[in-house]
mmCIF file with all atom_site columns, C-alpha atoms in Angstrom:
data_model
loop_
_atom_site.group_PDB
_atom_site.id
_atom_site.type_symbol
_atom_site.label_atom_id
_atom_site.label_alt_id
_atom_site.label_comp_id
_atom_site.label_asym_id
_atom_site.label_entity_id
_atom_site.label_seq_id
_atom_site.pdbx_PDB_ins_code
_atom_site.Cartn_x
_atom_site.Cartn_y
_atom_site.Cartn_z
_atom_site.occupancy
_atom_site.B_iso_or_equiv
_atom_site.pdbx_formal_charge
_atom_site.auth_seq_id
_atom_site.auth_comp_id
_atom_site.auth_asym_id
_atom_site.auth_atom_id
_atom_site.pdbx_PDB_model_num
ATOM 1   C CA . MET A 1 1   ? 96.518  124.707 106.054 1.00 74.00 ? 1171 MET A CA 1
ATOM 2   C CA . LEU A 1 2   ? 95.806  127.467 108.538 1.00 73.00 ? 1172 LEU A CA 1
ATOM 3   C CA . VAL A 1 3   ? 92.801  128.672 106.525 1.00 78.00 ? 1173 VAL A CA 1
ATOM 4   C CA . LEU A 1 4   ? 91.448  125.139 106.177 1.00 78.00 ? 1174 LEU A CA 1
ATOM 5   C CA . SER A 1 5   ? 91.723  124.660 109.945 1.00 73.00 ? 1175 SER A CA 1
ATOM 6   C CA . PHE A 1 6   ? 88.873  127.149 110.360 1.00 71.00 ? 1176 PHE A CA 1
ATOM 7   C CA . THR A 1 7   ? 86.606  124.929 108.218 1.00 81.00 ? 1177 THR A CA 1
ATOM 8   C CA . ASP A 1 8   ? 85.175  121.449 108.705 1.00 83.00 ? 1178 ASP A CA 1
ATOM 9   C CA . LEU A 1 9   ? 87.004  120.002 105.696 1.00 87.00 ? 1179 LEU A CA 1
ATOM 10  C CA . PRO A 1 10  ? 89.885  118.428 107.688 1.00 88.00 ? 1180 PRO A CA 1
ATOM 11  C CA . TYR A 1 11  ? 87.441  116.582 109.920 1.00 88.00 ? 1181 TYR A CA 1
ATOM 12  C CA . PHE A 1 12  ? 85.318  115.415 106.976 1.00 91.00 ? 1182 PHE A CA 1
ATOM 13  C CA . ALA A 1 13  ? 88.453  114.010 105.284 1.00 93.00 ? 1183 ALA A CA 1
ATOM 14  C CA . TYR A 1 14  ? 89.454  112.298 108.528 1.00 93.00 ? 1184 TYR A CA 1
ATOM 15  C CA . TYR A 1 15  ? 85.933  110.993 109.055 1.00 94.00 ? 1185 TYR A CA 1
ATOM 16  C CA . TYR A 1 16  ? 85.762  109.627 105.495 1.00 95.00 ? 1186 TYR A CA 1
ATOM 17  C CA . LEU A 1 17  ? 88.937  107.608 105.947 1.00 96.00 ? 1187 LEU A CA 1
ATOM 18  C CA . GLY A 1 18  ? 87.539  106.138 109.162 1.00 95.00 ? 1188 GLY A CA 1
ATOM 19  C CA . THR A 1 19  ? 84.097  105.227 107.838 1.00 94.00 ? 1189 THR A CA 1
ATOM 20  C CA . SER A 1 20  ? 84.968  104.082 104.318 1.00 90.00 ? 1190 SER A CA 1
ATOM 21  C CA . ALA A 1 21  ? 85.359  100.429 105.351 1.00 89.00 ? 1191 ALA A CA 1
ATOM 22  C CA . PRO A 1 22  ? 82.502  98.116  104.348 1.00 88.00 ? 1192 PRO A CA 1
ATOM 23  C CA . GLU A 1 23  ? 80.275  96.680  107.060 1.00 87.00 ? 1193 GLU A CA 1
ATOM 24  C CA . LEU A 1 24  ? 80.413  92.956  107.709 1.00 92.00 ? 1194 LEU A CA 1
ATOM 25  C CA . ASN A 1 25  ? 77.130  91.198  107.040 1.00 91.00 ? 1195 ASN A CA 1
ATOM 26  C CA . ARG A 1 26  ? 77.864  88.594  109.718 1.00 95.00 ? 1196 ARG A CA 1
ATOM 27  C CA . PRO A 1 27  ? 79.741  88.404  113.022 1.00 96.00 ? 1197 PRO A CA 1
ATOM 28  C CA . PRO A 1 28  ? 83.545  88.444  112.643 1.00 97.00 ? 1198 PRO A CA 1
ATOM 29  C CA . ASP A 1 29  ? 85.567  85.284  113.061 1.00 97.00 ? 1199 ASP A CA 1
ATOM 30  C CA . LEU A 1 30  ? 88.725  87.274  113.669 1.00 97.00 ? 1200 LEU A CA 1
ATOM 31  C CA . ILE A 1 31  ? 89.260  90.668  115.325 1.00 98.00 ? 1201 ILE A CA 1
ATOM 32  C CA . VAL A 1 32  ? 92.599  92.107  114.215 1.00 98.00 ? 1202 VAL A CA 1
ATOM 33  C CA . VAL A 1 33  ? 94.003  94.859  116.423 1.00 97.00 ? 1203 VAL A CA 1
ATOM 34  C CA . LEU A 1 34  ? 96.735  96.821  114.651 1.00 96.00 ? 1204 LEU A CA 1
ATOM 35  C CA . GLY A 1 35  ? 99.187  97.996  117.276 1.00 90.00 ? 1205 GLY A CA 1
ATOM 36  C CA . GLY A 1 36  ? 99.904  101.500 116.006 1.00 84.00 ? 1206 GLY A CA 1
ATOM 37  C CA . THR A 1 37  ? 102.429 103.317 118.173 1.00 83.00 ? 1207 THR A CA 1
ATOM 38  C CA . GLY A 1 38  ? 102.452 100.524 120.731 1.00 82.00 ? 1208 GLY A CA 1
ATOM 39  C CA . MET A 1 39  ? 102.129 100.630 124.488 1.00 86.00 ? 1209 MET A CA 1
ATOM 40  C CA . PRO A 1 40  ? 101.859 102.575 126.610 1.00 84.00 ? 1210 PRO A CA 1
ATOM 41  C CA . SER A 1 41  ? 100.315 105.222 124.364 1.00 89.00 ? 1211 SER A CA 1
ATOM 42  C CA . PRO A 1 42  ? 96.877  106.791 123.839 1.00 89.00 ? 1212 PRO A CA 1
ATOM 43  C CA . ASP A 1 43  ? 96.783  105.077 120.450 1.00 90.00 ? 1213 ASP A CA 1
ATOM 44  C CA . GLY A 1 44  ? 97.413  101.628 121.886 1.00 92.00 ? 1214 GLY A CA 1
ATOM 45  C CA . LEU A 1 45  ? 94.983  102.103 124.764 1.00 94.00 ? 1215 LEU A CA 1
ATOM 46  C CA . ILE A 1 46  ? 92.062  103.251 122.633 1.00 95.00 ? 1216 ILE A CA 1
ATOM 47  C CA . ARG A 1 47  ? 92.578  100.385 120.178 1.00 96.00 ? 1217 ARG A CA 1
ATOM 48  C CA . THR A 1 48  ? 92.527  97.808  122.958 1.00 96.00 ? 1218 THR A CA 1
ATOM 49  C CA . TYR A 1 49  ? 89.427  99.500  124.380 1.00 96.00 ? 1219 TYR A CA 1
ATOM 50  C CA . TYR A 1 50  ? 87.552  99.129  121.100 1.00 97.00 ? 1220 TYR A CA 1
ATOM 51  C CA . ALA A 1 51  ? 88.910  95.614  120.527 1.00 97.00 ? 1221 ALA A CA 1
ATOM 52  C CA . ALA A 1 52  ? 87.749  94.496  123.977 1.00 97.00 ? 1222 ALA A CA 1
ATOM 53  C CA . LYS A 1 53  ? 84.342  96.005  123.307 1.00 97.00 ? 1223 LYS A CA 1
ATOM 54  C CA . ALA A 1 54  ? 84.098  94.087  120.019 1.00 97.00 ? 1224 ALA A CA 1
ATOM 55  C CA . GLY A 1 55  ? 85.416  90.915  121.647 1.00 97.00 ? 1225 GLY A CA 1
ATOM 56  C CA . THR A 1 56  ? 82.773  91.137  124.351 1.00 97.00 ? 1226 THR A CA 1
ATOM 57  C CA . GLU A 1 57  ? 80.046  91.508  121.742 1.00 97.00 ? 1227 GLU A CA 1
ATOM 58  C CA . PHE A 1 58  ? 81.372  88.756  119.447 1.00 97.00 ? 1228 PHE A CA 1
ATOM 59  C CA . LYS A 1 59  ? 82.345  86.082  121.927 1.00 96.00 ? 1229 LYS A CA 1
ATOM 60  C CA . ASN A 1 60  ? 83.289  83.449  119.331 1.00 96.00 ? 1230 ASN A CA 1
ATOM 61  C CA . ALA A 1 61  ? 85.825  85.643  117.541 1.00 97.00 ? 1231 ALA A CA 1
ATOM 62  C CA . ALA A 1 62  ? 89.542  85.187  118.063 1.00 97.00 ? 1232 ALA A CA 1
ATOM 63  C CA . VAL A 1 63  ? 91.595  88.346  118.665 1.00 98.00 ? 1233 VAL A CA 1
ATOM 64  C CA . VAL A 1 64  ? 94.924  88.909  116.904 1.00 98.00 ? 1234 VAL A CA 1
ATOM 65  C CA . ILE A 1 65  ? 97.253  91.658  118.138 1.00 97.00 ? 1235 ILE A CA 1
ATOM 66  C CA . ALA A 1 66  ? 99.536  92.794  115.324 1.00 96.00 ? 1236 ALA A CA 1
ATOM 67  C CA . LEU A 1 67  ? 102.419 94.784  116.758 1.00 94.00 ? 1237 LEU A CA 1
ATOM 68  C CA . PRO A 1 68  ? 106.101 94.464  115.770 1.00 91.00 ? 1238 PRO A CA 1
ATOM 69  C CA . TYR A 1 69  ? 108.457 93.253  118.462 1.00 86.00 ? 1239 TYR A CA 1
ATOM 70  C CA . THR A 1 70  ? 110.960 95.837  119.651 1.00 79.00 ? 1240 THR A CA 1
ATOM 71  C CA . GLU A 1 71  ? 114.635 95.144  119.043 1.00 71.00 ? 1241 GLU A CA 1
ATOM 72  C CA . ASN A 1 72  ? 117.434 95.872  121.498 1.00 63.00 ? 1242 ASN A CA 1
ATOM 73  C CA . GLU A 1 73  ? 115.149 95.691  124.517 1.00 65.00 ? 1243 GLU A CA 1
ATOM 74  C CA . LYS A 1 74  ? 115.288 93.263  127.412 1.00 68.00 ? 1244 LYS A CA 1
ATOM 75  C CA . ASP A 1 75  ? 111.799 91.988  126.643 1.00 74.00 ? 1245 ASP A CA 1
ATOM 76  C CA . SER A 1 76  ? 111.126 92.495  122.941 1.00 80.00 ? 1246 SER A CA 1
ATOM 77  C CA . LEU A 1 77  ? 107.483 91.409  123.312 1.00 87.00 ? 1247 LEU A CA 1
ATOM 78  C CA . GLU A 1 78  ? 106.691 93.595  126.319 1.00 90.00 ? 1248 GLU A CA 1
ATOM 79  C CA . GLN A 1 79  ? 104.461 96.015  124.392 1.00 91.00 ? 1249 GLN A CA 1
ATOM 80  C CA . ILE A 1 80  ? 102.379 93.311  122.762 1.00 93.00 ? 1250 ILE A CA 1
ATOM 81  C CA . ARG A 1 81  ? 101.956 91.662  126.168 1.00 93.00 ? 1251 ARG A CA 1
ATOM 82  C CA . MET A 1 82  ? 100.789 94.986  127.584 1.00 94.00 ? 1252 MET A CA 1
ATOM 83  C CA . MET A 1 83  ? 98.112  95.187  124.885 1.00 95.00 ? 1253 MET A CA 1
ATOM 84  C CA . ALA A 1 84  ? 97.062  91.633  125.686 1.00 96.00 ? 1254 ALA A CA 1
ATOM 85  C CA . HIS A 1 85  ? 96.875  92.533  129.387 1.00 96.00 ? 1255 HIS A CA 1
ATOM 86  C CA . GLU A 1 86  ? 94.541  95.432  128.599 1.00 96.00 ? 1256 GLU A CA 1
ATOM 87  C CA . LEU A 1 87  ? 92.253  93.039  126.713 1.00 97.00 ? 1257 LEU A CA 1
ATOM 88  C CA . ILE A 1 88  ? 92.323  90.486  129.526 1.00 97.00 ? 1258 ILE A CA 1
ATOM 89  C CA . VAL A 1 89  ? 91.459  92.986  132.275 1.00 97.00 ? 1259 VAL A CA 1
ATOM 90  C CA . LYS A 1 90  ? 88.557  94.124  130.099 1.00 96.00 ? 1260 LYS A CA 1
ATOM 91  C CA . GLY A 1 91  ? 87.125  90.622  130.017 1.00 96.00 ? 1261 GLY A CA 1
ATOM 92  C CA . ILE A 1 92  ? 88.711  88.887  127.021 1.00 97.00 ? 1262 ILE A CA 1
ATOM 93  C CA . ASP A 1 93  ? 89.796  85.305  127.712 1.00 97.00 ? 1263 ASP A CA 1
ATOM 94  C CA . SER A 1 94  ? 93.547  84.937  127.167 1.00 96.00 ? 1264 SER A CA 1
ATOM 95  C CA . ALA A 1 95  ? 92.902  81.732  125.194 1.00 97.00 ? 1265 ALA A CA 1
ATOM 96  C CA . ARG A 1 96  ? 91.234  83.843  122.487 1.00 97.00 ? 1266 ARG A CA 1
ATOM 97  C CA . ILE A 1 97  ? 94.252  86.128  122.046 1.00 97.00 ? 1267 ILE A CA 1
ATOM 98  C CA . HIS A 1 98  ? 96.864  85.470  119.354 1.00 97.00 ? 1268 HIS A CA 1
ATOM 99  C CA . TYR A 1 99  ? 99.906  87.459  118.292 1.00 96.00 ? 1269 TYR A CA 1
ATOM 100 C CA . GLU A 1 100 ? 101.519 88.684  115.100 1.00 96.00 ? 1270 GLU A CA 1
ATOM 101 C CA . PRO A 1 101 ? 104.846 90.297  116.108 1.00 94.00 ? 1271 PRO A CA 1
ATOM 102 C CA . LEU A 1 102 ? 106.824 89.802  112.888 1.00 94.00 ? 1272 LEU A CA 1
ATOM 103 C CA . GLY A 1 103 ? 105.151 92.200  110.469 1.00 94.00 ? 1273 GLY A CA 1
ATOM 104 C CA . PHE A 1 104 ? 106.749 95.644  110.284 1.00 92.00 ? 1274 PHE A CA 1
ATOM 105 C CA . ASN A 1 105 ? 104.001 97.439  108.340 1.00 95.00 ? 1275 ASN A CA 1
ATOM 106 C CA . THR A 1 106 ? 100.349 96.921  107.431 1.00 97.00 ? 1276 THR A CA 1
ATOM 107 C CA . ARG A 1 107 ? 101.232 94.963  104.296 1.00 97.00 ? 1277 ARG A CA 1
ATOM 108 C CA . SER A 1 108 ? 103.540 92.463  106.019 1.00 97.00 ? 1278 SER A CA 1
ATOM 109 C CA . GLN A 1 109 ? 101.112 92.090  108.930 1.00 97.00 ? 1279 GLN A CA 1
ATOM 110 C CA . ALA A 1 110 ? 98.296  91.253  106.506 1.00 97.00 ? 1280 ALA A CA 1
ATOM 111 C CA . LEU A 1 111 ? 100.464 88.658  104.728 1.00 97.00 ? 1281 LEU A CA 1
ATOM 112 C CA . ASN A 1 112 ? 101.580 87.055  107.996 1.00 97.00 ? 1282 ASN A CA 1
ATOM 113 C CA . ILE A 1 113 ? 98.001  86.781  109.258 1.00 97.00 ? 1283 ILE A CA 1
ATOM 114 C CA . LEU A 1 114 ? 96.965  85.415  105.860 1.00 96.00 ? 1284 LEU A CA 1
ATOM 115 C CA . SER A 1 115 ? 99.573  82.672  106.077 1.00 95.00 ? 1285 SER A CA 1
ATOM 116 C CA . ALA A 1 116 ? 98.211  81.663  109.479 1.00 94.00 ? 1286 ALA A CA 1
ATOM 117 C CA . TYR A 1 117 ? 94.643  81.446  108.157 1.00 93.00 ? 1287 TYR A CA 1
ATOM 118 C CA . ALA A 1 118 ? 95.312  80.580  104.504 1.00 89.00 ? 1288 ALA A CA 1
ATOM 119 C CA . SER A 1 119 ? 92.901  77.638  104.417 1.00 87.00 ? 1289 SER A CA 1
ATOM 120 C CA . THR A 1 120 ? 89.931  79.799  105.460 1.00 88.00 ? 1290 THR A CA 1
ATOM 121 C CA . LYS A 1 121 ? 90.843  83.136  103.857 1.00 85.00 ? 1291 LYS A CA 1
ATOM 122 C CA . LYS A 1 122 ? 87.849  83.065  101.486 1.00 87.00 ? 1292 LYS A CA 1
ATOM 123 C CA . THR A 1 123 ? 85.278  82.411  104.213 1.00 92.00 ? 1293 THR A CA 1
ATOM 124 C CA . LEU A 1 124 ? 86.862  84.108  107.229 1.00 95.00 ? 1294 LEU A CA 1
ATOM 125 C CA . ALA A 1 125 ? 85.271  87.389  108.319 1.00 96.00 ? 1295 ALA A CA 1
ATOM 126 C CA . LEU A 1 126 ? 87.791  89.924  109.649 1.00 97.00 ? 1296 LEU A CA 1
ATOM 127 C CA . MET A 1 127 ? 87.129  93.010  111.737 1.00 98.00 ? 1297 MET A CA 1
ATOM 128 C CA . ILE A 1 128 ? 90.096  95.393  111.762 1.00 98.00 ? 1298 ILE A CA 1
ATOM 129 C CA . VAL A 1 129 ? 90.521  97.699  114.753 1.00 97.00 ? 1299 VAL A CA 1
ATOM 130 C CA . THR A 1 130 ? 92.704  100.698 113.989 1.00 96.00 ? 1300 THR A CA 1
ATOM 131 C CA . SER A 1 131 ? 92.744  104.491 114.051 1.00 96.00 ? 1301 SER A CA 1
ATOM 132 C CA . PRO A 1 132 ? 90.247  106.237 111.751 1.00 95.00 ? 1302 PRO A CA 1
ATOM 133 C CA . GLU A 1 133 ? 92.819  107.694 109.355 1.00 96.00 ? 1303 GLU A CA 1
ATOM 134 C CA . HIS A 1 134 ? 94.438  104.256 108.951 1.00 96.00 ? 1304 HIS A CA 1
ATOM 135 C CA . MET A 1 135 ? 91.221  102.331 108.324 1.00 97.00 ? 1305 MET A CA 1
ATOM 136 C CA . TYR A 1 136 ? 90.873  102.785 104.551 1.00 97.00 ? 1306 TYR A CA 1
ATOM 137 C CA . ARG A 1 137 ? 94.422  101.606 103.813 1.00 97.00 ? 1307 ARG A CA 1
ATOM 138 C CA . SER A 1 138 ? 94.203  98.728  106.300 1.00 97.00 ? 1308 SER A CA 1
ATOM 139 C CA . VAL A 1 139 ? 91.016  97.269  104.851 1.00 97.00 ? 1309 VAL A CA 1
ATOM 140 C CA . LYS A 1 140 ? 92.253  97.631  101.271 1.00 97.00 ? 1310 LYS A CA 1
ATOM 141 C CA . THR A 1 141 ? 95.567  95.993  102.193 1.00 97.00 ? 1311 THR A CA 1
ATOM 142 C CA . PHE A 1 142 ? 93.928  92.968  103.817 1.00 97.00 ? 1312 PHE A CA 1
ATOM 143 C CA . GLN A 1 143 ? 91.570  92.608  100.865 1.00 96.00 ? 1313 GLN A CA 1
ATOM 144 C CA . LYS A 1 144 ? 94.478  92.768  98.421  1.00 96.00 ? 1314 LYS A CA 1
ATOM 145 C CA . ALA A 1 145 ? 96.339  90.169  100.485 1.00 95.00 ? 1315 ALA A CA 1
ATOM 146 C CA . GLY A 1 146 ? 93.506  87.701  99.861  1.00 94.00 ? 1316 GLY A CA 1
ATOM 147 C CA . PHE A 1 147 ? 90.847  88.038  102.555 1.00 95.00 ? 1317 PHE A CA 1
ATOM 148 C CA . ALA A 1 148 ? 87.367  88.169  101.048 1.00 93.00 ? 1318 ALA A CA 1
ATOM 149 C CA . HIS A 1 149 ? 85.348  89.535  103.986 1.00 95.00 ? 1319 HIS A CA 1
ATOM 150 C CA . VAL A 1 150 ? 86.947  92.513  105.710 1.00 97.00 ? 1320 VAL A CA 1
ATOM 151 C CA . GLY A 1 151 ? 85.261  95.192  107.811 1.00 96.00 ? 1321 GLY A CA 1
ATOM 152 C CA . GLY A 1 152 ? 86.520  97.866  110.138 1.00 96.00 ? 1322 GLY A CA 1
ATOM 153 C CA . LEU A 1 153 ? 86.014  99.284  113.610 1.00 96.00 ? 1323 LEU A CA 1
ATOM 154 C CA . PRO A 1 154 ? 87.573  102.789 113.671 1.00 96.00 ? 1324 PRO A CA 1
ATOM 155 C CA . THR A 1 155 ? 88.744  104.042 117.040 1.00 95.00 ? 1325 THR A CA 1
ATOM 156 C CA . PHE A 1 156 ? 87.152  107.470 117.036 1.00 94.00 ? 1326 PHE A CA 1
ATOM 157 C CA . GLU A 1 157 ? 87.760  109.512 120.153 1.00 87.00 ? 1327 GLU A CA 1
ATOM 158 C CA . LYS A 1 158 ? 84.837  110.908 122.137 1.00 75.00 ? 1328 LYS A CA 1
ATOM 159 C CA . PRO A 1 159 ? 85.813  114.482 123.124 1.00 58.00 ? 1329 PRO A CA 1
ATOM 160 C CA . ILE A 1 160 ? 84.395  116.308 126.109 1.00 49.00 ? 1330 ILE A CA 1
ATOM 161 C CA . ASP A 1 161 ? 81.037  117.991 125.619 1.00 47.00 ? 1331 ASP A CA 1
ATOM 162 C CA . GLU A 1 162 ? 81.676  121.503 124.307 1.00 45.00 ? 1332 GLU A CA 1
ATOM 163 C CA . GLU A 1 163 ? 79.142  123.038 126.681 1.00 47.00 ? 1333 GLU A CA 1
ATOM 164 C CA . LYS A 1 164 ? 81.036  121.712 129.697 1.00 47.00 ? 1334 LYS A CA 1
ATOM 165 C CA . ALA A 1 165 ? 84.153  123.601 128.654 1.00 43.00 ? 1335 ALA A CA 1
ATOM 166 C CA . LYS A 1 166 ? 82.525  126.949 127.963 1.00 48.00 ? 1336 LYS A CA 1
ATOM 167 C CA . ASP A 1 167 ? 82.055  129.776 130.392 1.00 49.00 ? 1337 ASP A CA 1
ATOM 168 C CA . LYS A 1 168 ? 78.722  130.033 132.161 1.00 50.00 ? 1338 LYS A CA 1
ATOM 169 C CA . GLU A 1 169 ? 77.274  133.236 133.573 1.00 55.00 ? 1339 GLU A CA 1
ATOM 170 C CA . ASN A 1 170 ? 77.194  131.873 137.105 1.00 54.00 ? 1340 ASN A CA 1
ATOM 171 C CA . ALA A 1 171 ? 80.429  129.900 136.915 1.00 50.00 ? 1341 ALA A CA 1
ATOM 172 C CA . LYS A 1 172 ? 83.006  130.962 139.498 1.00 52.00 ? 1342 LYS A CA 1
ATOM 173 C CA . ASP A 1 173 ? 85.902  129.186 137.816 1.00 50.00 ? 1343 ASP A CA 1
ATOM 174 C CA . ARG A 1 174 ? 87.694  130.605 134.797 1.00 50.00 ? 1344 ARG A CA 1
ATOM 175 C CA . ARG A 1 175 ? 86.522  129.083 131.532 1.00 48.00 ? 1345 ARG A CA 1
ATOM 176 C CA . ILE A 1 176 ? 86.809  129.973 127.886 1.00 46.00 ? 1346 ILE A CA 1
ATOM 177 C CA . LYS A 1 177 ? 84.195  131.881 125.956 1.00 49.00 ? 1347 LYS A CA 1
ATOM 178 C CA . SER A 1 178 ? 84.669  130.190 122.579 1.00 50.00 ? 1348 SER A CA 1
ATOM 179 C CA . LEU A 1 179 ? 86.253  126.919 121.479 1.00 52.00 ? 1349 LEU A CA 1
ATOM 180 C CA . SER A 1 180 ? 86.695  127.936 117.836 1.00 55.00 ? 1350 SER A CA 1
ATOM 181 C CA . LEU A 1 181 ? 90.249  129.206 118.302 1.00 56.00 ? 1351 LEU A CA 1
ATOM 182 C CA . ARG A 1 182 ? 91.315  127.457 121.499 1.00 58.00 ? 1352 ARG A CA 1
ATOM 183 C CA . TYR A 1 183 ? 90.193  123.973 120.492 1.00 65.00 ? 1353 TYR A CA 1
ATOM 184 C CA . ASN A 1 184 ? 88.767  123.496 117.001 1.00 75.00 ? 1354 ASN A CA 1
ATOM 185 C CA . MET A 1 185 ? 91.525  125.177 115.026 1.00 78.00 ? 1355 MET A CA 1
ATOM 186 C CA . TRP A 1 186 ? 94.307  123.161 116.643 1.00 81.00 ? 1356 TRP A CA 1
ATOM 187 C CA . SER A 1 187 ? 92.314  119.942 116.422 1.00 84.00 ? 1357 SER A CA 1
ATOM 188 C CA . TYR A 1 188 ? 91.631  120.517 112.739 1.00 85.00 ? 1358 TYR A CA 1
ATOM 189 C CA . LEU A 1 189 ? 95.292  121.298 112.088 1.00 88.00 ? 1359 LEU A CA 1
ATOM 190 C CA . HIS A 1 190 ? 96.083  117.962 113.687 1.00 87.00 ? 1360 HIS A CA 1
ATOM 191 C CA . TYR A 1 191 ? 93.520  116.241 111.449 1.00 90.00 ? 1361 TYR A CA 1
ATOM 192 C CA . GLU A 1 192 ? 95.130  117.885 108.431 1.00 93.00 ? 1362 GLU A CA 1
ATOM 193 C CA . LEU A 1 193 ? 98.524  116.424 109.307 1.00 93.00 ? 1363 LEU A CA 1
ATOM 194 C CA . LEU A 1 194 ? 97.054  112.970 109.904 1.00 94.00 ? 1364 LEU A CA 1
ATOM 195 C CA . VAL A 1 195 ? 95.161  113.021 106.619 1.00 94.00 ? 1365 VAL A CA 1
ATOM 196 C CA . LEU A 1 196 ? 98.107  114.323 104.579 1.00 95.00 ? 1366 LEU A CA 1
ATOM 197 C CA . ARG A 1 197 ? 100.420 111.706 106.029 1.00 96.00 ? 1367 ARG A CA 1
ATOM 198 C CA . GLU A 1 198 ? 97.877  108.963 105.394 1.00 97.00 ? 1368 GLU A CA 1
ATOM 199 C CA . TYR A 1 199 ? 97.178  109.977 101.799 1.00 96.00 ? 1369 TYR A CA 1
ATOM 200 C CA . THR A 1 200 ? 100.916 109.896 101.196 1.00 97.00 ? 1370 THR A CA 1
ATOM 201 C CA . ALA A 1 201 ? 100.984 106.340 102.550 1.00 97.00 ? 1371 ALA A CA 1
ATOM 202 C CA . ILE A 1 202 ? 97.950  105.392 100.451 1.00 97.00 ? 1372 ILE A CA 1
ATOM 203 C CA . SER A 1 203 ? 99.679  106.709 97.325  1.00 97.00 ? 1373 SER A CA 1
ATOM 204 C CA . TYR A 1 204 ? 102.802 104.701 98.149  1.00 97.00 ? 1374 TYR A CA 1
ATOM 205 C CA . TYR A 1 205 ? 100.766 101.529 98.688  1.00 97.00 ? 1375 TYR A CA 1
ATOM 206 C CA . LYS A 1 206 ? 98.985  102.052 95.368  1.00 97.00 ? 1376 LYS A CA 1
ATOM 207 C CA . ILE A 1 207 ? 102.267 102.548 93.521  1.00 97.00 ? 1377 ILE A CA 1
ATOM 208 C CA . LYS A 1 208 ? 103.594 99.331  95.103  1.00 97.00 ? 1378 LYS A CA 1
ATOM 209 C CA . GLY A 1 209 ? 100.411 97.467  94.164  1.00 97.00 ? 1379 GLY A CA 1
ATOM 210 C CA . TRP A 1 210 ? 99.604  96.647  97.774  1.00 97.00 ? 1380 TRP A CA 1
ATOM 211 C CA . ILE A 1 211 ? 96.066  98.033  97.610  1.00 95.00 ? 1381 ILE A CA 1
#
């Protein structure tokens, strides 16, 4: 893993998982935001950012937030409401927002959303908003559940420009000379862990017949 972290292979594997979803040939009728690690978290914030961006572009699409409710808390729906709030402050009308708090994994979330839209599952166009490494499995799961038109919007991060982090000859502040060790290696190790964990989940879903 350490040797691979000095190559681009971890990123290419991560990128493939994020971009493997088919493109929709028409505007989505439903934007499904998978909650991930919930709120507040970087994962939840970036997903709501992308979902709001898609919702602003496709104004006729409903938005479904799929995030399990949290047990043993005073307000078990607090996190899903926080995601909805992020969408609302970014311009999404609250009347367009729907919730799926009962599913506990991607498979059960897909089935619950299917049951809510069973009469239009063959014609409904879905856009799934989730993290890049989770995109392949999400799209395949929703397709297996019965939706005919499924596309994806992966929530790729936009890192700081490398040149802004490097040392300049005339810079008075202390900066780094090279990002290969300080940044890229650790980032690629992180990608490796994400990809390995996701391929394990993909294998499990295939064994179960869920994708």
